[in-house]
Amino acid sequence: MSTKRIIVIGGSAAGPKAASKARRMDENAEITIYQKASDLSMASCGYPYYIGGFFDDRNQLLCSPAGVVRDSKFFWNAKKITTNVNTEITSIDRKNKTIHFTDLLTGEKGSAEYDKLIIATGATPRKPPIPGIELEGITTLQSLPDADYLRKVRDEGRIKKAVVIGGGLIGIETCEALHLAGIEITLIELLPQLLTFLDKQMAKLVEKYVMSKANVILENGVAAFLGENGKLTAVKLQNGTEIPCELAVVAIGVNPNTKLATEAGLPVGKTGGLIVNEFMQTADPDIYAVGDCIEISNLITHNSIHAPYGDLANLQGRVAGENVISGNVAKFTGTIQTGICKVFDYGVGATGLSEQNAIKNGFNNIETVVNASLDKPGFMQGKLLVTKLVVDKSNGLILGAQVLGPGDVSKQVAIWAMAIQGKLTVTDMVNADLPYAPPYSLAIDHSIATAHIMQNKLNGFFTGISAEQFKKKLNNKEPLILLDVRNPDEYEQMRLGIGEKLIPLGQLRKRLEEMPQDKDAEIITWCKISLRGYEAALILQANGYTNVKVLEGGIMAWPYKREK
Ligand SMILES: Cc1cc2nc3c(=O)[nH]c(=O)nc-3n(C[C@H](O)[C@H](O)[C@H](O)COP(=O)(O)OP(=O)(O)OC[C@H]3O[C@@H](n4cnc5c(N)ncnc54)[C@H](O)[C@@H]3O)c2cc1C
């Protein structure tokens, strides 16, 4: 049998993963990676932490788990893979199964033949065509040279004010990195909320928290970058406000790099990503594509989406690497869009559909619940988690979860991701057997407690109201009886300050005469996380009150102003 020639275009995440898997499947294949950048296997997800000073050795972004820098020598010695860095593939000749390339350092051109080709060209950050965009001091954060530039900013310590444009994952992670470099940050987002994968109430909680570290401006875009002598001096917003700054980081999303493929006649989908099947194969059976340059299927809605995530790029790379050697045996069927990011000392993550996304996609019989509680016992320094769960009421299936807070968000998101992927229902989750010991969890894990609240709600034992719905009622000046059932010292420290009455839970049964005579009056109860609020609601209901609601997540999930 003749030796298989595999060519991989792109040498960062998906490309090297595909090449390495192909090598593991076939010791004799001739495998070559062409990489436009000068480095290989860069851990781009680590850039914000290098810039923020979590570690100082740049090589750590390029190291294998054994601590060896993944350069050309490493790829050859450890994997027998040829790598050509600083080399751009300029065209694909599908008829002759040949690629053409240019050495970016020497200008030399060349070509090579393939039996199977894997395209892993990634994505390019969007840069709006705004006046002044060419000024010195404006950057994106996508490549290692971008990370080098921002790390230099940190090390030099000269820049005092920066603007970050875009309130998505990379924008927010950049905020933290620059904040840690002692720079005053203003975060600008065109939409009315940060992190659009979250529902509004959850995004508002993130916004409130970010505002304790940076200035946040929503619903405003950049009209122009202003400068002097070719250097950025300010960002002018669409509403005319000028924000003085010496640095601007543009993080408004990425577009898949498909020019090479489309010029070769390979089709792209509505999202602009290359179309592939579940084997990661393009319309040409000898060409596969993986990572940020493709579009994939959302496993819940079956819509085609562009999901530029490092974990998916690696999973897809592995599938393509196996298939180019063994025929189409491995599959990547799609994503439920699980993601997480570090927002200063909070984790913020989501999986599946948010409420707004579920409605947009035609799920018209959903239930949601917000739960705020600790990730482990107080005596083990448990930290707060706030979860919003979305389920399909018609069958109890978990559709989505959003989790945030200083607690162990990653574990919660992982649990819900597996529940969604495994098509579990609320009933499956209420008795889930998760690991428990005080250093790691509560006896009833936060995720299970969330499922319990949802089950109570679905069974009609619990009538909740979200902070958003409650706020609407307050704004509409609806007649409400507002009842905080915490202890007086907690009330003194912090309260909603919206005209509520304080009756601690332990006194409620004795002080029922203080409640309205009208048993149909709308009463809203709460406490710190709304467990006592729930118990208060049950007492009131047992005493004939018919319209009692519990503020879901209590004071801790209240995203609006509170009185201290
Ligand atoms: C700052 C930052 C933080 C991130 N954080 C996370 C995170 O926490 N979690 C997460 O899941 N994802 C994260 N991501 C996303 C993740 O890094 C990407 O999804 C992943 O790198 C995509 O891998 P890829 O191989 O498809 O593309 P890339 O990593 O972009 O690699 C593509 C490579 O192709 C090369 N190339 C392009 N065109 C050619 C050509 N014509 N010839 C030769 N070579 C070419 C480029 O030089 C590039 O190196 C982050 C990204 C960034 C920038």
Coordinates of C-alpha atoms in Angstrom, one line a residue, residues 79-470:
K79 CA 5.3 12.9 16.1
K80 CA 7.1 12.6 12.8
I81 CA 5.1 15.5 11.5
T82 CA 6.7 18.0 9.2
T83 CA 5.7 21.6 10.0
N84 CA 6.3 24.6 7.8
V85 CA 5.8 27.8 9.9
N86 CA 5.6 31.3 8.4
T87 CA 4.2 29.6 5.3
E88 CA 0.9 30.6 3.8
I89 CA -1.1 28.3 1.6
T90 CA -2.4 30.5 -1.1
S91 CA -4.5 28.2 -3.2
I92 CA -6.0 24.7 -3.4
D93 CA -6.1 23.0 -6.8
R94 CA -8.7 20.3 -6.1
K95 CA -8.4 18.8 -9.6
N96 CA -4.7 18.0 -9.2
K97 CA -5.0 17.6 -5.4
T98 CA -2.2 20.1 -4.9
I99 CA -1.8 23.1 -2.6
H100 CA 0.3 26.2 -3.4
F101 CA 2.2 28.0 -0.7
T102 CA 4.4 31.0 -0.1
D103 CA 7.2 31.2 2.4
L104 CA 6.3 34.5 4.1
L105 CA 10.0 35.2 5.2
T106 CA 11.7 34.5 1.9
G107 CA 8.8 35.0 -0.6
E108 CA 9.7 31.7 -2.1
K109 CA 6.7 29.8 -3.6
G110 CA 6.1 26.1 -3.8
S111 CA 3.5 23.4 -4.1
A112 CA 2.7 20.0 -2.6
E113 CA 0.4 17.1 -3.5
Y114 CA -2.1 15.5 -1.0
D115 CA -4.2 12.5 -0.8
K116 CA -6.3 14.1 2.0
L117 CA -6.4 17.7 3.0
I118 CA -7.5 19.2 6.3
I119 CA -8.4 22.9 6.4
A120 CA -8.0 24.4 9.9
T121 CA -7.5 28.0 9.0
G122 CA -9.4 29.4 12.1
A123 CA -11.1 32.8 12.2
T124 CA -10.2 36.5 11.9
P125 CA -11.3 39.1 14.5
R126 CA -13.8 41.6 13.1
K127 CA -12.5 45.2 12.8
P128 CA -15.2 47.7 12.1
P129 CA -14.4 50.2 9.3
I130 CA -14.5 53.1 11.8
P131 CA -12.5 56.3 11.2
G132 CA -9.2 56.2 13.0
I133 CA -9.0 52.3 13.2
E134 CA -5.4 52.4 11.9
L135 CA -4.1 54.5 14.8
E136 CA -1.3 53.1 17.0
G137 CA -2.8 51.7 20.2
I138 CA -5.7 49.9 18.7
T139 CA -5.5 46.1 18.7
T140 CA -7.5 42.9 18.8
L141 CA -6.7 39.9 20.9
Q142 CA -6.5 36.9 18.6
S143 CA -2.9 36.1 17.8
L144 CA 0.2 35.5 19.8
P145 CA 1.7 38.8 18.5
D146 CA -1.5 40.5 19.9
A147 CA -0.9 38.9 23.2
D148 CA 2.8 39.9 23.1
Y149 CA 1.8 43.5 22.4
L150 CA -0.6 43.6 25.4
R151 CA 1.8 41.8 27.7
K152 CA 4.4 44.5 26.7
V153 CA 1.8 47.1 27.7
R154 CA 1.5 45.5 31.1
D155 CA 5.3 45.2 31.5
E156 CA 6.0 48.8 30.5
G157 CA 3.2 50.1 32.8
R158 CA 2.9 53.4 30.9
I159 CA -0.7 53.1 29.7
K160 CA -3.2 54.3 32.3
K161 CA -6.6 54.2 30.4
A162 CA -8.0 51.6 28.0
V163 CA -11.2 51.0 26.2
V164 CA -12.4 47.5 25.5
I165 CA -15.0 47.3 22.7
G166 CA -17.3 44.3 22.9
G167 CA -18.8 42.7 26.0
G168 CA -18.4 39.0 24.9
L169 CA -16.1 36.4 26.4
I170 CA -12.9 37.8 25.0
G171 CA -13.8 41.4 25.7
I172 CA -14.5 40.6 29.4
E173 CA -11.4 38.4 29.8
T174 CA -9.4 41.3 28.3
C175 CA -10.9 43.7 30.9
E176 CA -9.6 41.5 33.7
A177 CA -6.2 41.2 32.2
L178 CA -5.8 44.9 31.7
H179 CA -7.3 45.7 35.1
L180 CA -4.6 43.5 36.7
A181 CA -2.0 45.5 34.8
G182 CA -3.3 48.5 36.7
I183 CA -5.1 50.1 33.8
E184 CA -8.5 51.9 34.2
I185 CA -10.9 50.2 31.8
T186 CA -14.1 51.3 30.1
L187 CA -16.0 48.4 28.5
I188 CA -18.3 49.4 25.6
E189 CA -21.1 47.2 24.3
L190 CA -23.5 48.0 21.5
L191 CA -26.3 45.7 22.8
P192 CA -28.3 46.3 26.0
Q193 CA -26.5 43.5 27.8
L194 CA -23.1 41.8 28.3
L195 CA -22.6 38.1 27.3
T196 CA -25.5 37.5 25.0
F197 CA -25.6 33.8 25.8
L198 CA -27.1 34.8 29.1
D199 CA -30.7 35.9 29.8
K200 CA -31.1 39.5 30.8
Q201 CA -31.3 39.0 34.6
M202 CA -28.2 36.9 34.6
A203 CA -26.3 39.3 32.4
K204 CA -27.4 42.2 34.7
L205 CA -25.8 40.4 37.6
V206 CA -22.6 40.1 35.6
E207 CA -22.8 43.7 34.6
K208 CA -23.3 44.8 38.2
Y209 CA -20.2 42.8 39.2
V210 CA -18.0 44.1 36.3
M211 CA -19.0 47.6 37.2
S212 CA -17.2 47.2 40.5
K213 CA -14.0 46.8 38.5
A214 CA -14.5 48.8 35.3
N215 CA -16.7 51.4 33.7
V216 CA -19.4 49.7 31.6
I217 CA -21.3 51.5 28.9
L218 CA -24.1 49.6 27.2
E219 CA -26.2 50.4 24.1
N220 CA -23.5 52.5 22.6
G221 CA -21.1 51.9 19.8
V222 CA -17.8 53.5 18.7
A223 CA -18.2 56.3 16.1
A224 CA -14.5 57.1 15.8
F225 CA -11.1 56.6 17.2
L226 CA -9.4 59.9 17.8
G227 CA -5.7 60.5 17.8
E228 CA -2.7 62.8 17.7
N229 CA 0.5 62.1 15.7
G230 CA -0.8 58.7 14.7
K231 CA -1.5 57.6 18.2
L232 CA -4.8 56.9 19.8
T233 CA -5.9 59.5 22.4
A234 CA -9.7 58.8 22.7
V235 CA -12.6 56.8 21.6
K236 CA -15.7 58.8 20.5
L237 CA -19.0 57.0 21.0
Q238 CA -22.1 57.2 18.9
N239 CA -23.8 59.4 21.5
G240 CA -20.9 61.9 21.2
T241 CA -19.1 61.0 24.5
E242 CA -15.4 61.0 24.2
I243 CA -13.4 58.6 26.4
P244 CA -9.7 59.5 26.7
C245 CA -7.5 56.4 26.4
E246 CA -4.2 55.3 25.0
L247 CA -5.2 51.7 24.2
A248 CA -8.3 50.2 22.6
V249 CA -8.9 46.5 22.3
V250 CA -11.6 45.5 19.7
A251 CA -13.3 42.3 20.6
I252 CA -16.5 42.2 18.6
G253 CA -16.4 38.6 17.4
V254 CA -14.7 36.7 14.6
N255 CA -15.4 35.7 11.0
P256 CA -14.4 32.2 9.8
N257 CA -11.3 32.2 7.4
T258 CA -12.8 30.6 4.3
K259 CA -11.3 32.5 1.4
L260 CA -8.9 29.8 0.5
A261 CA -11.7 27.1 0.5
T262 CA -14.3 29.2 -1.2
E263 CA -11.8 30.1 -4.0
A264 CA -11.4 26.4 -4.5
G265 CA -15.2 26.1 -4.8
L266 CA -16.1 24.7 -1.4
P267 CA -19.4 25.9 -0.1
V268 CA -20.0 28.0 3.0
G269 CA -23.3 28.2 5.0
K270 CA -25.4 31.0 6.3
T271 CA -23.0 31.7 9.1
G272 CA -20.1 32.1 6.7
G273 CA -18.5 28.9 8.0
L274 CA -17.5 26.0 5.7
I275 CA -20.1 23.4 5.4
V276 CA -19.0 19.9 6.6
N277 CA -20.8 16.7 7.4
E278 CA -20.6 14.8 10.7
F279 CA -17.3 13.2 9.5
M280 CA -15.9 16.8 9.1
Q281 CA -15.8 16.3 5.4
T282 CA -16.4 19.2 3.0
A283 CA -18.3 18.9 -0.3
D284 CA -15.0 17.4 -1.6
P285 CA -14.6 13.9 -0.2
D286 CA -10.8 14.4 0.0
I287 CA -11.0 17.7 1.9
Y288 CA -11.9 17.9 5.6
A289 CA -12.3 21.1 7.6
V290 CA -12.3 21.7 11.4
G291 CA -12.2 24.4 14.0
D292 CA -13.2 28.1 13.8
C293 CA -13.4 28.0 10.0
I294 CA -16.5 25.8 9.9
E295 CA -20.1 25.9 10.9
I296 CA -21.7 23.1 12.9
S297 CA -25.1 22.0 14.1
N298 CA -26.7 23.0 17.4
L299 CA -27.9 19.7 18.7
I300 CA -31.0 21.1 20.3
T301 CA -32.3 23.5 17.6
H302 CA -30.6 21.8 14.7
N303 CA -29.7 25.2 13.4
S304 CA -26.3 25.7 11.7
I305 CA -24.1 27.9 13.9
H306 CA -20.6 29.2 14.1
A307 CA -19.2 28.1 17.4
P308 CA -15.5 29.3 17.7
Y309 CA -14.4 27.4 20.8
G310 CA -11.1 25.7 21.6
D311 CA -12.6 22.5 23.0
L312 CA -14.8 22.0 19.9
A313 CA -11.8 22.7 17.6
N314 CA -9.8 19.9 19.3
L315 CA -12.7 17.4 19.2
Q316 CA -13.3 18.1 15.5
G317 CA -9.6 17.9 14.8
R318 CA -9.5 14.4 16.4
V319 CA -12.4 13.2 14.3
A320 CA -10.9 14.5 11.0
G321 CA -7.5 13.0 11.9
E322 CA -9.0 9.6 12.4
N323 CA -11.2 9.8 9.3
V324 CA -8.5 10.8 6.9
I325 CA -6.7 7.6 7.7
S326 CA -9.4 5.1 8.4
G327 CA -12.2 6.3 6.2
N328 CA -15.3 7.9 7.7
V329 CA -15.5 6.1 11.0
A330 CA -15.5 8.9 13.6
K331 CA -18.3 11.5 14.0
F332 CA -18.7 14.9 15.4
T333 CA -22.4 15.5 15.4
G334 CA -22.6 19.0 16.8
T335 CA -22.7 21.1 20.0
I336 CA -25.0 22.2 22.8
Q337 CA -22.9 25.4 23.0
T338 CA -21.3 24.9 26.4
G339 CA -19.0 27.7 27.5
I340 CA -17.4 29.3 30.5
C341 CA -15.4 32.4 31.1
K342 CA -13.6 34.0 34.0
V343 CA -15.0 37.4 34.9
F344 CA -12.6 38.7 37.5
D345 CA -13.3 36.5 40.6
Y346 CA -16.6 35.1 39.1
G347 CA -17.1 32.2 36.8
V348 CA -19.8 32.7 34.2
G349 CA -20.9 29.8 32.1
A350 CA -23.8 28.4 30.1
T351 CA -24.9 25.3 28.3
G352 CA -27.9 24.6 26.0
L353 CA -30.5 27.3 25.4
S354 CA -31.2 30.4 27.4
E355 CA -34.8 31.3 27.9
Q356 CA -34.7 34.0 25.2
N357 CA -33.0 31.6 22.8
A358 CA -35.5 28.8 23.6
I359 CA -38.4 31.1 22.8
K360 CA -36.7 32.3 19.7
N361 CA -36.4 28.7 18.6
G362 CA -40.0 27.8 19.0
F363 CA -40.0 26.3 22.5
N364 CA -43.3 27.8 23.7
N365 CA -43.9 25.7 26.8
I366 CA -40.9 26.3 29.0
E367 CA -40.4 26.8 32.7
T368 CA -37.5 28.6 34.3
V369 CA -36.1 28.8 37.8
V370 CA -33.4 30.8 39.4
N371 CA -31.5 29.3 42.4
A372 CA -28.9 31.0 44.5
S373 CA -27.0 29.0 47.1
L374 CA -23.5 28.0 48.2
D375 CA -21.3 25.5 46.4
K376 CA -20.2 23.9 49.6
P377 CA -20.9 24.4 53.4
G378 CA -20.2 27.7 55.0
F379 CA -17.7 26.1 57.4
M380 CA -15.7 25.1 54.3
Q381 CA -15.8 28.6 52.9
G382 CA -18.6 27.8 50.5
K383 CA -19.1 30.4 47.8
L384 CA -22.2 31.7 46.1
L385 CA -23.6 30.2 42.9
V386 CA -26.6 31.6 41.0
T387 CA -28.1 29.2 38.4
K388 CA -31.0 29.8 36.0
L389 CA -32.4 26.5 34.6
V390 CA -34.6 26.3 31.5
V391 CA -36.8 23.2 30.9
D392 CA -39.3 22.0 28.4
K393 CA -42.6 21.7 30.4
S394 CA -44.1 19.3 28.0
N395 CA -41.6 16.5 28.7
G396 CA -39.4 17.8 31.6
L397 CA -36.3 17.8 29.4
I398 CA -33.5 20.1 30.5
L399 CA -33.0 22.7 27.8
G400 CA -30.4 25.0 29.2
A401 CA -28.6 26.3 32.3
Q402 CA -26.7 29.5 33.0
V403 CA -24.5 29.6 36.1
L404 CA -22.5 32.4 37.6
G405 CA -20.8 33.5 40.8
P406 CA -17.6 33.1 42.8
G407 CA -18.4 29.4 43.5
D408 CA -17.5 26.3 41.4
V409 CA -19.3 27.3 38.2
S410 CA -17.4 24.9 36.0
K411 CA -18.7 21.8 37.8
Q412 CA -22.3 23.1 37.6
V413 CA -22.1 23.8 33.9
A414 CA -20.5 20.4 33.3
I415 CA -23.3 18.7 35.2
W416 CA -26.0 20.5 33.2
A417 CA -24.2 19.9 29.9
M418 CA -24.1 16.2 30.5
A419 CA -27.8 16.3 31.5
I420 CA -28.7 18.0 28.3
Q421 CA -26.5 15.8 26.1
G422 CA -27.9 12.7 27.8
K423 CA -31.5 14.0 27.3
L424 CA -32.2 13.9 31.1
T425 CA -35.3 15.3 32.6
V426 CA -35.9 17.2 35.9
T427 CA -37.1 13.9 37.4
D428 CA -33.8 12.3 36.5
M429 CA -31.9 15.1 38.1
V430 CA -33.7 15.3 41.5
N431 CA -32.2 12.1 42.6
A432 CA -28.8 12.3 40.8
D433 CA -26.1 10.6 42.7
L434 CA -23.3 13.1 42.7
P435 CA -20.1 12.9 44.8
Y436 CA -20.4 14.6 48.3
A437 CA -18.0 15.5 51.0
P438 CA -17.9 19.0 52.6
P439 CA -14.7 20.2 50.9
Y440 CA -16.4 19.7 47.5
S441 CA -20.1 20.0 47.8
L442 CA -23.2 20.3 49.8
A443 CA -25.1 17.1 50.7
I444 CA -27.6 18.2 48.2
D445 CA -25.5 19.7 45.5
H446 CA -26.5 23.1 44.1
S447 CA -27.5 21.5 40.8
I448 CA -29.8 19.0 42.5
A449 CA -31.3 21.8 44.7
T450 CA -32.0 23.7 41.5
A451 CA -33.7 20.6 40.1
H452 CA -35.7 20.3 43.3
I453 CA -37.0 23.9 43.0
M454 CA -37.8 23.3 39.4
Q455 CA -39.7 20.1 40.3
N456 CA -41.6 21.9 43.0
K457 CA -42.5 24.6 40.5
L458 CA -43.6 22.1 37.9
N459 CA -45.7 20.3 40.5
G460 CA -47.3 23.5 41.7
F461 CA -45.7 23.4 45.2
F462 CA -43.7 26.6 44.5
T463 CA -44.8 29.8 42.8
G464 CA -41.7 31.8 42.0
I465 CA -41.3 35.2 40.4
S466 CA -38.1 36.2 38.7
A467 CA -36.3 39.5 39.6
E468 CA -37.2 40.8 36.2
Q469 CA -40.9 40.1 36.5
F470 CA -40.9 41.5 40.0

